[in-house]
Tab-separated table of C-alpha atoms and ligand atoms in Angstrom:
chain	number	residue	atom	x	y	z
A	1	MET	CA	14.283	60.916	-9.851
A	2	HIS	CA	11.314	62.887	-11.100
A	3	ASP	CA	12.105	62.427	-14.779
A	4	LYS	CA	12.527	58.669	-14.742
A	5	SER	CA	10.081	56.259	-16.323
A	6	VAL	CA	8.088	53.892	-14.131
A	7	ALA	CA	10.248	51.069	-15.483
A	8	GLN	CA	13.406	52.935	-14.401
A	9	LEU	CA	11.921	53.756	-10.990
A	10	ILE	CA	11.111	50.092	-10.389
A	11	ALA	CA	14.720	49.209	-11.228
A	12	GLY	CA	16.053	52.040	-9.032
A	13	LEU	CA	14.006	50.927	-6.027
A	14	ARG	CA	15.162	47.330	-6.469
A	15	ALA	CA	18.783	48.391	-6.833
A	16	LYS	CA	18.411	50.472	-3.648
A	17	GLN	CA	19.472	53.650	-5.502
A	18	PHE	CA	16.708	55.422	-3.571
A	19	THR	CA	13.866	54.475	-1.277
A	20	SER	CA	10.154	54.883	-1.840
A	21	VAL	CA	10.123	57.474	0.946
A	22	GLU	CA	12.782	59.504	-0.902
A	23	LEU	CA	10.973	59.090	-4.192
A	24	SER	CA	7.598	60.060	-2.728
A	25	ARG	CA	9.163	63.012	-0.904
A	26	CYS	CA	10.620	64.214	-4.202
A	27	PHE	CA	7.183	64.245	-5.848
A	28	LEU	CA	5.510	65.791	-2.792
A	29	ASP	CA	8.074	68.604	-2.851
A	30	ARG	CA	7.531	69.162	-6.547
A	31	ILE	CA	3.754	69.244	-6.057
A	32	ALA	CA	4.111	71.789	-3.246
A	33	ALA	CA	6.449	73.966	-5.314
A	34	LEU	CA	4.905	73.727	-8.759
A	35	ASP	CA	1.274	72.665	-8.559
A	36	PRO	CA	-0.070	76.072	-7.517
A	37	GLY	CA	0.673	76.946	-11.163
A	38	TYR	CA	-1.202	73.966	-12.627
A	39	ASN	CA	-3.905	73.081	-10.089
A	40	SER	CA	-3.617	69.437	-11.100
A	41	PHE	CA	-4.248	67.990	-7.630
A	42	ILE	CA	-7.346	68.379	-5.464
A	43	THR	CA	-6.129	66.397	-2.452
A	44	VAL	CA	-2.639	65.380	-1.349
A	45	ASP	CA	-2.299	63.749	2.080
A	46	GLU	CA	1.441	63.949	2.815
A	47	THR	CA	1.293	61.897	5.993
A	48	ALA	CA	-0.550	59.053	4.281
A	49	VAL	CA	1.823	59.192	1.298
A	50	LEU	CA	4.902	58.898	3.488
A	51	ALA	CA	3.364	56.134	5.622
A	52	ALA	CA	2.521	54.107	2.506
A	53	ALA	CA	6.011	54.725	1.129
A	54	ALA	CA	7.626	53.568	4.398
A	55	ALA	CA	5.520	50.403	4.331
A	56	ALA	CA	6.610	49.828	0.732
A	57	ASP	CA	10.268	50.233	1.716
A	58	GLU	CA	9.833	47.578	4.399
A	59	ARG	CA	8.268	45.250	1.879
A	60	ILE	CA	11.126	45.818	-0.550
A	61	ALA	CA	13.675	45.248	2.228
A	62	ALA	CA	11.919	41.998	3.140
A	63	GLY	CA	12.274	40.827	-0.460
A	64	GLU	CA	8.510	40.703	-0.929
A	65	ALA	CA	8.098	43.485	-3.475
A	66	ALA	CA	5.550	43.247	-6.283
A	67	THR	CA	6.137	45.130	-9.536
A	68	LEU	CA	4.754	48.498	-8.455
A	69	THR	CA	5.733	48.366	-4.779
A	70	GLY	CA	6.882	51.823	-3.733
A	71	ILE	CA	5.871	53.601	-6.960
A	72	PRO	CA	3.849	56.793	-6.343
A	73	ILE	CA	0.777	57.042	-8.574
A	74	ALA	CA	-1.694	59.927	-8.858
A	75	HIS	CA	-5.350	58.965	-9.130
A	76	LYS	CA	-8.158	60.849	-10.786
A	77	ASP	CA	-10.502	62.077	-8.074
A	78	ILE	CA	-13.250	59.862	-9.465
A	79	PHE	CA	-11.921	56.688	-7.778
A	80	CYS	CA	-13.096	56.003	-4.258
A	81	THR	CA	-10.183	55.966	-1.828
A	82	ASN	CA	-10.817	54.694	1.675
A	83	GLY	CA	-10.346	57.578	4.112
A	84	ILE	CA	-9.316	60.081	1.422
A	85	ARG	CA	-11.817	62.589	0.054
A	86	THR	CA	-13.197	61.680	-3.372
A	87	SER	CA	-14.833	64.785	-4.824
A	88	CYS	CA	-15.247	63.936	-8.510
A	89	GLY	CA	-14.522	67.627	-9.100
A	90	SER	CA	-17.911	68.551	-7.657
A	91	ARG	CA	-19.219	70.584	-4.763
A	92	MET	CA	-21.720	67.736	-4.371
A	93	LEU	CA	-18.942	65.442	-3.127
A	94	ASP	CA	-16.683	68.063	-1.570
A	95	ASN	CA	-17.263	66.474	1.838
A	96	PHE	CA	-17.327	62.827	0.710
A	97	VAL	CA	-14.746	60.525	2.303
A	98	PRO	CA	-15.426	56.999	1.034
A	99	PRO	CA	-15.442	54.106	3.483
A	100	TYR	CA	-13.968	51.768	0.852
A	101	ASP	CA	-11.507	51.588	-2.024
A	102	ALA	CA	-12.409	51.241	-5.685
A	103	THR	CA	-11.288	47.812	-6.942
A	104	LEU	CA	-8.612	49.497	-9.023
A	105	ILE	CA	-7.251	51.349	-5.980
A	106	ASP	CA	-7.390	48.142	-3.955
A	107	LYS	CA	-5.342	46.359	-6.613
A	108	PHE	CA	-2.680	49.082	-6.560
A	109	ASN	CA	-2.646	48.991	-2.754
A	110	ARG	CA	-2.117	45.260	-2.752
A	111	GLU	CA	0.860	45.763	-5.034
A	112	GLY	CA	2.231	48.256	-2.538
A	113	ALA	CA	1.969	51.261	-4.866
A	114	VAL	CA	1.700	54.641	-3.120
A	115	ILE	CA	-1.382	56.865	-3.579
A	116	LEU	CA	0.339	60.183	-4.277
A	117	GLY	CA	-2.838	62.239	-4.431
A	118	LYS	CA	-6.188	62.780	-6.128
A	119	THR	CA	-6.190	64.732	-9.354
A	120	ASN	CA	-8.413	67.526	-10.576
A	121	MET	CA	-10.994	66.863	-13.281
A	122	ASP	CA	-14.088	68.168	-14.982
A	123	GLU	CA	-17.073	67.895	-12.661
A	124	PHE	CA	-18.333	64.296	-12.755
A	125	ALA	CA	-15.979	63.749	-15.748
A	126	MET	CA	-18.184	65.868	-18.002
A	127	GLY	CA	-16.033	67.996	-20.239
A	128	SER	CA	-13.029	68.198	-22.514
A	129	SER	CA	-11.006	70.924	-20.837
A	130	SER	CA	-10.936	70.389	-17.041
A	131	GLU	CA	-12.500	73.818	-16.642
A	132	SER	CA	-15.777	72.634	-15.111
A	133	SER	CA	-14.180	71.528	-11.823
A	134	TYR	CA	-15.527	72.985	-8.582
A	135	TYR	CA	-11.847	73.398	-7.622
A	136	GLY	CA	-10.999	75.657	-10.543
A	137	PRO	CA	-9.441	74.925	-13.924
A	138	VAL	CA	-6.281	72.908	-14.515
A	139	ARG	CA	-3.560	74.528	-16.626
A	140	ASN	CA	-1.534	72.910	-19.377
A	141	PRO	CA	2.145	72.508	-18.365
A	142	TRP	CA	3.240	73.280	-21.940
A	143	ASP	CA	1.589	76.702	-21.813
A	144	SER	CA	-0.428	77.796	-18.827
A	145	SER	CA	-2.783	79.868	-20.976
A	146	LEU	CA	-4.018	76.597	-22.526
A	147	VAL	CA	-6.363	73.920	-21.197
A	148	PRO	CA	-4.864	70.472	-20.466
A	149	GLY	CA	-7.868	68.725	-22.028
A	150	GLY	CA	-10.392	66.799	-20.018
A	151	SER	CA	-11.897	65.324	-18.146
A	152	SER	CA	-8.734	63.631	-16.774
A	153	GLY	CA	-6.829	66.914	-17.185
A	154	GLY	CA	-5.365	66.875	-13.674
A	155	SER	CA	-3.830	63.436	-14.216
A	156	ALA	CA	-2.434	64.448	-17.619
A	157	ALA	CA	-0.995	67.740	-16.336
A	158	ALA	CA	0.522	66.064	-13.257
A	159	VAL	CA	2.390	63.530	-15.411
A	160	ALA	CA	3.435	66.119	-18.027
A	161	ALA	CA	4.739	68.487	-15.336
A	162	LEU	CA	6.660	65.618	-13.684
A	163	LEU	CA	4.615	65.886	-10.493
A	164	ALA	CA	3.809	62.158	-10.702
A	165	PRO	CA	5.484	59.385	-12.701
A	166	ALA	CA	2.115	57.978	-13.755
A	167	ALA	CA	-1.584	58.433	-13.114
A	168	THR	CA	-4.984	56.890	-13.605
A	169	GLY	CA	-7.825	58.375	-15.593
A	170	THR	CA	-11.229	57.466	-16.920
A	171	ASP	CA	-12.531	57.711	-20.443
A	172	THR	CA	-16.242	57.853	-21.265
A	173	GLY	CA	-15.840	59.636	-24.584
A	174	GLY	CA	-12.167	60.541	-24.742
A	175	SER	CA	-11.175	61.706	-21.280
A	176	ILE	CA	-7.933	59.722	-21.132
A	177	ARG	CA	-6.892	60.132	-24.769
A	178	GLN	CA	-7.717	63.805	-25.322
A	179	PRO	CA	-5.877	65.179	-22.253
A	180	ALA	CA	-2.980	62.795	-22.988
A	181	ALA	CA	-2.813	64.328	-26.471
A	182	PHE	CA	-3.007	67.920	-25.186
A	183	CYS	CA	-0.312	67.348	-22.548
A	184	GLY	CA	2.096	65.277	-24.644
A	185	ILE	CA	1.778	62.040	-22.693
A	186	THR	CA	0.626	58.468	-23.395
A	187	GLY	CA	-2.743	57.121	-22.263
A	188	ILE	CA	-4.813	54.049	-22.979
A	189	LYS	CA	-8.525	53.462	-22.602
A	190	PRO	CA	-8.874	49.691	-22.372
A	191	THR	CA	-11.736	47.660	-23.794
A	192	TYR	CA	-15.027	48.241	-21.977
A	193	GLY	CA	-15.112	45.771	-19.078
A	194	ARG	CA	-11.340	45.208	-18.927
A	195	VAL	CA	-10.877	47.282	-15.746
A	196	SER	CA	-13.391	47.135	-12.907
A	197	ARG	CA	-15.735	50.090	-12.519
A	198	LEU	CA	-16.482	49.304	-8.874
A	199	GLY	CA	-15.825	52.386	-6.793
A	200	MET	CA	-15.428	54.627	-9.818
A	201	VAL	CA	-18.065	57.360	-9.631
A	202	ALA	CA	-20.466	56.543	-12.472
A	203	PHE	CA	-21.007	58.983	-15.331
A	204	ALA	CA	-22.325	56.906	-18.274
A	205	SER	CA	-22.148	53.288	-17.184
A	206	SER	CA	-22.162	51.683	-20.640
A	207	LEU	CA	-19.203	53.833	-21.742
A	208	ASP	CA	-17.033	54.484	-18.660
A	209	GLN	CA	-13.669	52.769	-18.509
A	210	ALA	CA	-10.533	53.409	-16.443
A	211	GLY	CA	-6.994	53.323	-17.750
A	212	PRO	CA	-3.400	54.407	-17.139
A	213	MET	CA	-1.707	57.661	-18.187
A	214	ALA	CA	2.097	57.883	-18.235
A	215	HIS	CA	5.002	59.008	-20.391
A	216	SER	CA	5.321	55.840	-22.425
A	217	ALA	CA	3.421	52.805	-23.649
A	218	GLU	CA	5.749	50.619	-21.604
A	219	ASP	CA	4.794	52.439	-18.406
A	220	CYS	CA	1.104	52.222	-19.320
A	221	ALA	CA	1.538	48.458	-19.786
A	222	LEU	CA	3.109	48.145	-16.338
A	223	LEU	CA	0.162	49.969	-14.749
A	224	LEU	CA	-2.452	48.134	-16.778
A	225	ASN	CA	-1.026	44.854	-15.505
A	226	SER	CA	-2.171	45.863	-12.024
A	227	MET	CA	-5.479	47.403	-13.070
A	228	ALA	CA	-6.956	44.870	-15.482
A	229	GLY	CA	-8.922	41.775	-14.617
A	230	TYR	CA	-12.264	40.299	-13.745
A	231	ASP	CA	-14.065	41.709	-10.732
A	232	PRO	CA	-16.961	39.635	-9.407
A	233	LEU	CA	-18.302	42.841	-7.847
A	234	ASP	CA	-18.697	44.562	-11.232
A	235	SER	CA	-21.214	42.693	-13.365
A	236	THR	CA	-19.957	44.414	-16.519
A	237	SER	CA	-16.344	43.400	-15.995
A	238	SER	CA	-15.030	40.790	-18.408
A	239	GLU	CA	-14.226	37.269	-17.284
A	240	LEU	CA	-11.548	36.992	-19.950
A	241	PRO	CA	-8.238	36.560	-18.090
A	242	ALA	CA	-6.020	39.650	-18.117
A	243	GLU	CA	-2.681	39.367	-19.884
A	244	ASP	CA	0.838	40.442	-19.134
A	245	TYR	CA	0.662	43.617	-21.187
A	246	THR	CA	4.441	43.927	-21.304
A	247	ALA	CA	4.916	40.498	-22.868
A	248	ARG	CA	4.513	41.594	-26.480
A	249	LEU	CA	6.357	44.893	-26.224
A	250	GLY	CA	8.991	44.866	-28.932
A	251	ASP	CA	7.205	42.553	-31.406
A	252	SER	CA	7.936	43.463	-35.012
A	253	LEU	CA	5.417	45.559	-36.947
A	254	GLN	CA	6.304	43.763	-40.182
A	255	GLY	CA	3.092	43.009	-42.043
A	256	LEU	CA	0.874	44.974	-39.644
A	257	ARG	CA	-2.077	46.493	-41.476
A	258	ILE	CA	-2.994	49.954	-40.208
A	259	GLY	CA	-6.372	51.352	-41.241
A	260	LEU	CA	-6.758	55.082	-41.798
A	261	PRO	CA	-10.437	56.043	-41.632
A	262	LYS	CA	-10.980	58.600	-44.356
A	263	GLU	CA	-13.534	60.383	-42.156
A	264	TYR	CA	-10.742	61.133	-39.627
A	265	PHE	CA	-8.597	62.966	-42.158
A	266	GLY	CA	-11.177	65.202	-43.785
A	267	GLU	CA	-12.772	68.520	-43.026
A	268	GLY	CA	-12.317	69.705	-39.448
A	269	LEU	CA	-8.805	68.313	-38.987
A	270	GLN	CA	-6.373	71.208	-38.568
A	271	ALA	CA	-3.515	71.313	-41.079
A	272	GLY	CA	-0.662	71.284	-38.547
A	273	THR	CA	-2.090	68.277	-36.727
A	274	ALA	CA	-2.694	66.475	-40.031
A	275	ARG	CA	0.972	66.936	-40.974
A	276	ARG	CA	2.197	65.523	-37.669
A	277	ILE	CA	-0.069	62.483	-37.999
A	278	GLU	CA	1.033	61.857	-41.576
A	279	GLN	CA	4.653	62.036	-40.480
A	280	ALA	CA	4.004	59.575	-37.655
A	281	LEU	CA	2.387	57.145	-40.064
A	282	LYS	CA	5.561	57.149	-42.170
A	283	GLU	CA	7.441	55.751	-39.187
A	284	PHE	CA	5.066	52.776	-39.060
A	285	GLU	CA	5.586	52.218	-42.782
A	286	ALA	CA	9.353	52.350	-42.238
A	287	GLN	CA	8.918	49.537	-39.709
A	288	GLY	CA	7.128	47.338	-42.230
A	289	ALA	CA	3.471	48.189	-41.609
A	290	THR	CA	1.116	48.851	-44.505
A	291	LEU	CA	-1.354	51.725	-44.500
A	292	VAL	CA	-4.826	50.967	-45.798
A	293	GLU	CA	-7.597	53.494	-46.314
A	294	VAL	CA	-10.771	52.388	-44.527
A	295	SER	CA	-14.124	54.000	-43.851
A	296	LEU	CA	-16.236	54.508	-40.735
A	297	PRO	CA	-19.306	55.760	-42.582
A	298	HIS	CA	-21.349	56.656	-39.493
A	299	SER	CA	-18.649	58.902	-38.012
A	300	HIS	CA	-20.776	62.012	-38.523
A	301	LEU	CA	-23.371	60.513	-36.158
A	302	THR	CA	-21.078	59.837	-33.206
A	303	ILE	CA	-21.455	63.232	-31.506
A	304	PRO	CA	-25.279	63.304	-31.536
A	305	THR	CA	-25.415	59.633	-30.541
A	306	TYR	CA	-23.009	60.032	-27.646
A	307	TYR	CA	-24.637	63.249	-26.470
A	308	VAL	CA	-27.955	61.449	-26.099
A	309	ILE	CA	-26.669	58.211	-24.523
A	310	ALA	CA	-24.113	59.736	-22.136
A	311	PRO	CA	-26.460	62.391	-20.664
A	312	ALA	CA	-29.289	59.824	-20.440
A	313	GLU	CA	-27.141	57.477	-18.380
A	314	ALA	CA	-25.706	60.398	-16.400
A	315	SER	CA	-29.150	61.680	-15.492
A	316	THR	CA	-30.076	58.343	-13.914
A	317	ASN	CA	-26.668	57.852	-12.253
A	318	LEU	CA	-26.732	61.318	-10.728
A	319	SER	CA	-30.215	60.887	-9.292
A	320	ARG	CA	-28.569	59.326	-6.221
A	321	PHE	CA	-27.264	62.743	-5.159
A	322	ASP	CA	-30.365	63.839	-3.311
A	323	GLY	CA	-29.034	65.299	-0.072
A	324	VAL	CA	-30.249	62.244	1.859
A	325	ARG	CA	-27.615	59.569	1.472
A	326	TYR	CA	-24.225	61.239	1.197
A	327	GLY	CA	-22.580	64.297	-0.272
A	328	HIS	CA	-23.778	67.870	-0.112
A	329	ARG	CA	-27.011	68.746	1.727
A	330	CYS	CA	-28.551	72.207	1.658
A	331	SER	CA	-29.035	73.880	5.011
A	332	ASP	CA	-32.432	74.098	6.736
A	333	PRO	CA	-34.689	72.523	4.118
A	334	ILE	CA	-38.320	73.346	4.699
A	335	ASP	CA	-39.605	70.072	3.263
A	336	LEU	CA	-38.412	67.087	1.218
A	337	HIS	CA	-38.896	68.801	-2.118
A	338	ASP	CA	-36.887	71.791	-0.954
A	339	LEU	CA	-34.154	69.422	0.254
A	340	TYR	CA	-33.874	67.766	-3.160
A	341	THR	CA	-34.031	70.869	-5.282
A	342	ARG	CA	-31.783	73.147	-3.276
A	343	THR	CA	-29.236	70.400	-2.657
A	344	ARG	CA	-28.977	69.741	-6.385
A	345	GLU	CA	-29.129	73.414	-7.310
A	346	GLU	CA	-26.191	74.137	-4.976
A	347	GLY	CA	-24.238	70.911	-5.451
A	348	PHE	CA	-24.059	70.666	-9.255
A	349	GLY	CA	-22.379	73.033	-11.700
A	350	ALA	CA	-23.796	74.273	-15.005
A	351	GLU	CA	-22.480	71.506	-17.301
A	352	VAL	CA	-23.743	68.753	-15.010
A	353	LYS	CA	-27.170	70.384	-14.855
A	354	ARG	CA	-27.219	70.695	-18.643
A	355	ARG	CA	-26.496	66.967	-19.001
A	356	ILE	CA	-29.170	66.023	-16.463
A	357	LEU	CA	-31.730	68.121	-18.334
A	358	ILE	CA	-30.793	66.643	-21.727
A	359	GLY	CA	-30.751	63.122	-20.341
A	360	THR	CA	-34.028	63.369	-18.499
A	361	TYR	CA	-35.654	64.813	-21.599
A	362	ALA	CA	-34.274	62.066	-23.859
A	363	LEU	CA	-35.532	59.383	-21.466
A	364	SER	CA	-38.975	60.856	-20.863
A	365	ALA	CA	-41.904	58.719	-21.984
A	366	GLY	CA	-42.845	60.845	-24.989
A	367	TYR	CA	-39.328	61.128	-26.382
A	368	TYR	CA	-37.688	57.818	-25.461
A	369	ASP	CA	-38.194	56.200	-28.865
A	370	ALA	CA	-37.205	59.314	-30.778
A	371	TYR	CA	-33.955	59.892	-28.891
A	372	TYR	CA	-32.652	57.178	-26.597
A	373	LYS	CA	-33.843	54.205	-28.627
A	374	LYS	CA	-32.736	55.809	-31.884
A	375	ALA	CA	-29.325	56.589	-30.387
A	376	GLN	CA	-28.929	52.954	-29.326
A	377	GLN	CA	-29.741	51.846	-32.872
A	378	VAL	CA	-27.181	54.209	-34.348
A	379	ARG	CA	-24.688	53.028	-31.728
A	380	ARG	CA	-25.024	49.543	-33.212
A	381	LEU	CA	-24.262	50.906	-36.696
A	382	ILE	CA	-21.180	52.703	-35.385
A	383	LYS	CA	-19.994	49.473	-33.795
A	384	GLN	CA	-20.578	47.560	-37.037
A	385	ASP	CA	-18.427	50.076	-38.923
A	386	PHE	CA	-15.488	49.059	-36.733
A	387	THR	CA	-16.230	45.345	-37.101
A	388	ALA	CA	-16.106	45.772	-40.882
A	389	CYS	CA	-12.808	47.712	-40.673
A	390	PHE	CA	-11.183	45.080	-38.500
A	391	GLU	CA	-11.843	42.521	-41.211
A	392	GLN	CA	-9.345	44.451	-43.344
A	393	VAL	CA	-6.847	45.820	-40.831
A	394	ASP	CA	-5.243	45.039	-37.460
A	395	VAL	CA	-5.317	48.494	-35.893
A	396	ILE	CA	-6.806	51.855	-36.827
A	397	ALA	CA	-4.808	55.089	-36.623
A	398	GLY	CA	-5.649	58.760	-36.851
A	399	PRO	CA	-5.577	61.987	-34.877
A	400	THR	CA	-6.801	61.998	-31.270
A	401	THR	CA	-8.208	65.504	-31.608
A	402	PRO	CA	-8.878	67.959	-34.451
A	403	GLY	CA	-6.148	70.321	-33.204
A	404	PRO	CA	-3.841	70.937	-30.250
A	405	ALA	CA	-4.831	72.392	-26.876
A	406	PHE	CA	-6.981	75.530	-26.994
A	407	ALA	CA	-6.936	78.576	-24.732
A	408	LEU	CA	-8.584	78.527	-21.325
A	409	GLY	CA	-12.029	80.042	-21.649
A	410	ALA	CA	-12.102	79.690	-25.451
A	411	LYS	CA	-14.965	77.187	-25.477
A	412	SER	CA	-16.374	77.309	-21.974
A	413	ASP	CA	-19.431	79.306	-23.032
A	414	ASP	CA	-20.082	77.227	-26.122
A	415	PRO	CA	-20.975	73.632	-25.209
A	416	VAL	CA	-21.377	72.542	-28.829
A	417	ALA	CA	-17.856	73.749	-29.736
A	418	MET	CA	-16.609	71.819	-26.705
A	419	TYR	CA	-18.482	68.671	-27.773
A	420	LEU	CA	-16.852	68.862	-31.236
A	421	GLU	CA	-13.494	68.257	-29.547
A	422	ASP	CA	-14.562	64.632	-29.068
A	423	ILE	CA	-15.207	63.907	-32.737
A	424	TYR	CA	-12.441	61.267	-33.100
A	425	THR	CA	-12.646	59.695	-29.660
A	426	LEU	CA	-16.348	59.067	-28.923
A	427	ALA	CA	-16.915	56.212	-31.364
A	428	VAL	CA	-14.328	54.078	-29.581
A	429	ASN	CA	-16.404	54.194	-26.386
A	430	LEU	CA	-19.674	53.656	-28.231
A	431	ALA	CA	-18.125	50.498	-29.726
A	432	GLY	CA	-16.442	49.444	-26.448
A	433	LEU	CA	-13.018	49.211	-28.130
A	434	PRO	CA	-9.566	49.939	-26.701
A	435	GLY	CA	-7.975	53.192	-27.848
A	436	MET	CA	-4.859	55.096	-26.982
A	437	SER	CA	-3.130	58.380	-27.611
A	438	ILE	CA	0.627	58.782	-27.970
A	439	PRO	CA	2.733	61.920	-28.443
A	440	ALA	CA	3.456	62.541	-32.132
A	441	GLY	CA	5.140	65.926	-32.266
A	442	PHE	CA	4.218	69.555	-31.842
A	443	VAL	CA	2.405	72.355	-33.616
A	444	ASP	CA	3.704	75.760	-32.490
A	445	GLY	CA	5.037	74.188	-29.295
A	446	LYS	CA	1.759	72.424	-28.493
A	447	PRO	CA	1.727	68.612	-28.301
A	448	VAL	CA	-0.184	66.541	-30.865
A	449	GLY	CA	-1.598	63.082	-30.134
A	450	LEU	CA	-1.785	60.114	-32.485
A	451	GLN	CA	-4.725	57.844	-31.750
A	452	LEU	CA	-4.506	54.065	-32.131
A	453	ILE	CA	-7.648	51.927	-31.946
A	454	GLY	CA	-7.595	48.150	-31.538
A	455	ARG	CA	-9.887	45.166	-31.588
A	456	HIS	CA	-11.781	44.243	-28.436
A	457	PHE	CA	-9.209	43.098	-25.853
A	458	GLY	CA	-6.396	44.046	-28.243
A	459	GLU	CA	-4.565	46.123	-25.604
A	460	SER	CA	-1.309	44.148	-25.911
A	461	GLN	CA	-1.112	44.778	-29.615
A	462	LEU	CA	-1.955	48.482	-29.280
A	463	LEU	CA	0.649	48.959	-26.568
A	464	ASN	CA	3.223	47.192	-28.706
A	465	VAL	CA	2.474	49.343	-31.757
A	466	ALA	CA	2.859	52.433	-29.568
A	467	HIS	CA	6.023	51.069	-27.968
A	468	ARG	CA	7.644	50.399	-31.340
A	469	TYR	CA	6.901	53.985	-32.333
A	470	GLN	CA	8.394	55.239	-29.077
A	471	LEU	CA	11.556	53.183	-29.609
A	472	ALA	CA	12.086	55.066	-32.873
A	473	THR	CA	10.974	58.577	-31.838
A	474	ASP	CA	11.517	60.828	-28.850
A	475	TRP	CA	8.323	62.872	-28.745
A	476	HIS	CA	7.317	61.125	-25.514
A	477	LEU	CA	10.613	62.203	-23.944
A	478	GLN	CA	10.084	65.942	-24.535
A	479	ARG	CA	9.330	67.929	-21.393
A	480	PRO	CA	7.679	71.326	-20.900
A	481	ALA	CA	10.187	74.009	-19.893
A	482	GLY	CA	8.457	74.678	-16.570
A	483	ALA	CA	8.781	71.047	-15.511
A	484	ILE	CA	12.537	70.877	-15.934
A	485	GLY	CA	14.689	71.723	-12.926
A	486	GLY	CA	13.354	71.923	-9.401
A	487	ALA	CA	13.912	69.100	-6.936
A	488	ALA	CA	15.679	66.249	-8.660
B	1	LIG	N1	-15.721	65.135	-23.352
B	1	LIG	C1	-16.697	64.080	-23.225
B	1	LIG	C2	-17.837	64.546	-22.360
B	1	LIG	O1	-17.823	65.650	-21.964
B	1	LIG	C3	-16.046	62.846	-22.674
B	1	LIG	C4	-15.840	62.899	-21.215
B	1	LIG	C5	-15.231	61.658	-20.675
B	1	LIG	O2	-14.680	60.834	-21.413
B	1	LIG	N2	-15.382	61.470	-19.382
B	1	LIG	O3	-18.732	63.824	-22.082
């Protein structure tokens, strides 16, 4: 059961080949046996999992099943889950049990999907390696000496190691796509505003977006169908009606114009990754697509722009963690100032503190125009680059990351080297576009991700392009050796 796609699991549940309780039990057993080696989950509540699965089985038996009824899904520990701890990978929220569900969780619950557990992540989603978690680093199932990417590294590792059939993640600058690439799975960051942010712990509110992570584009489409849609409780969510994201799967790629930004294939891209991407592009050509060179001339400005805007927004969002309302509180404060400072000193890790310092500096009265305002202006230019490209092409393709997964510890003392990991992913968030990563082969046994970028609200087309690739290739069906075997 553990190596079936979500689509196959839905069919199996309907055909009564197995029950949701059996399916959930299978994943719980695998988590218990294998996750000590990966550390991909922070919280798994077995009793709640089995109760939800039993309720799903009743619903299926009553003939009232929705698409995802009975399917276990792992959720990044950034989404508020009623009655289940939501830590966001931080000591600050180690004791936080939300009294409500994020809209996205609520939607899955209404469908009767099972919350399998909460996955490990970089603290407050800040990072590209899942090493900054208060709960310790996550390991890459393909090679446990490597990072799984971040910040949704727990979700990516859990899916890759077959500990969950699918998972949710969030992507502020690449945190769905980059770990998907490093772990050899498929992930999509939808258009900004497509999925509600209510109940998703805020990092950088103008960039954050939730999306699905699974083995295939088809499975991502099935999950996105439940996640997407207008939420009156999130003022940045789009009123545009959500689509059936499976409806266009299988459409021909004949005549599709794929743009290759020359800036994504130049210096900095590792040779092995470049070869895999070039090979993948040939498959699209074989299916009738044409490749067109395009340019995103402000690409070199995306890292500095993002690393002003994201920390600025983070510094204001994280000001709520003051030891008064909820979360960690230092013991025996002598006065209010001591309460604030010691709570934050103890509750936040080094990367979070670094971002708060950068953000507060960039927003301070004397520097606002020089940094934050300037970054917003450059953000507009970056967005215009994409608008110009999409006049010539339908989708944009390139690498997700400069190279495959790196060793644990290799960049943890060098924040700038870590930030360079995001070179091909950040612009998509700055422009609010949908982007995805799909498995496109291996370099020395390490997975490589192909990135596809679409027009605003072009998720259906992106998923179809990915699906067509996956019909013709089997990279998404490869499994790490350690994940094979165990409870079936
Ligand atoms: N790696 C980027 C950062 O550290 C992106 C993180 C994310 O998308 N949440 O900010």
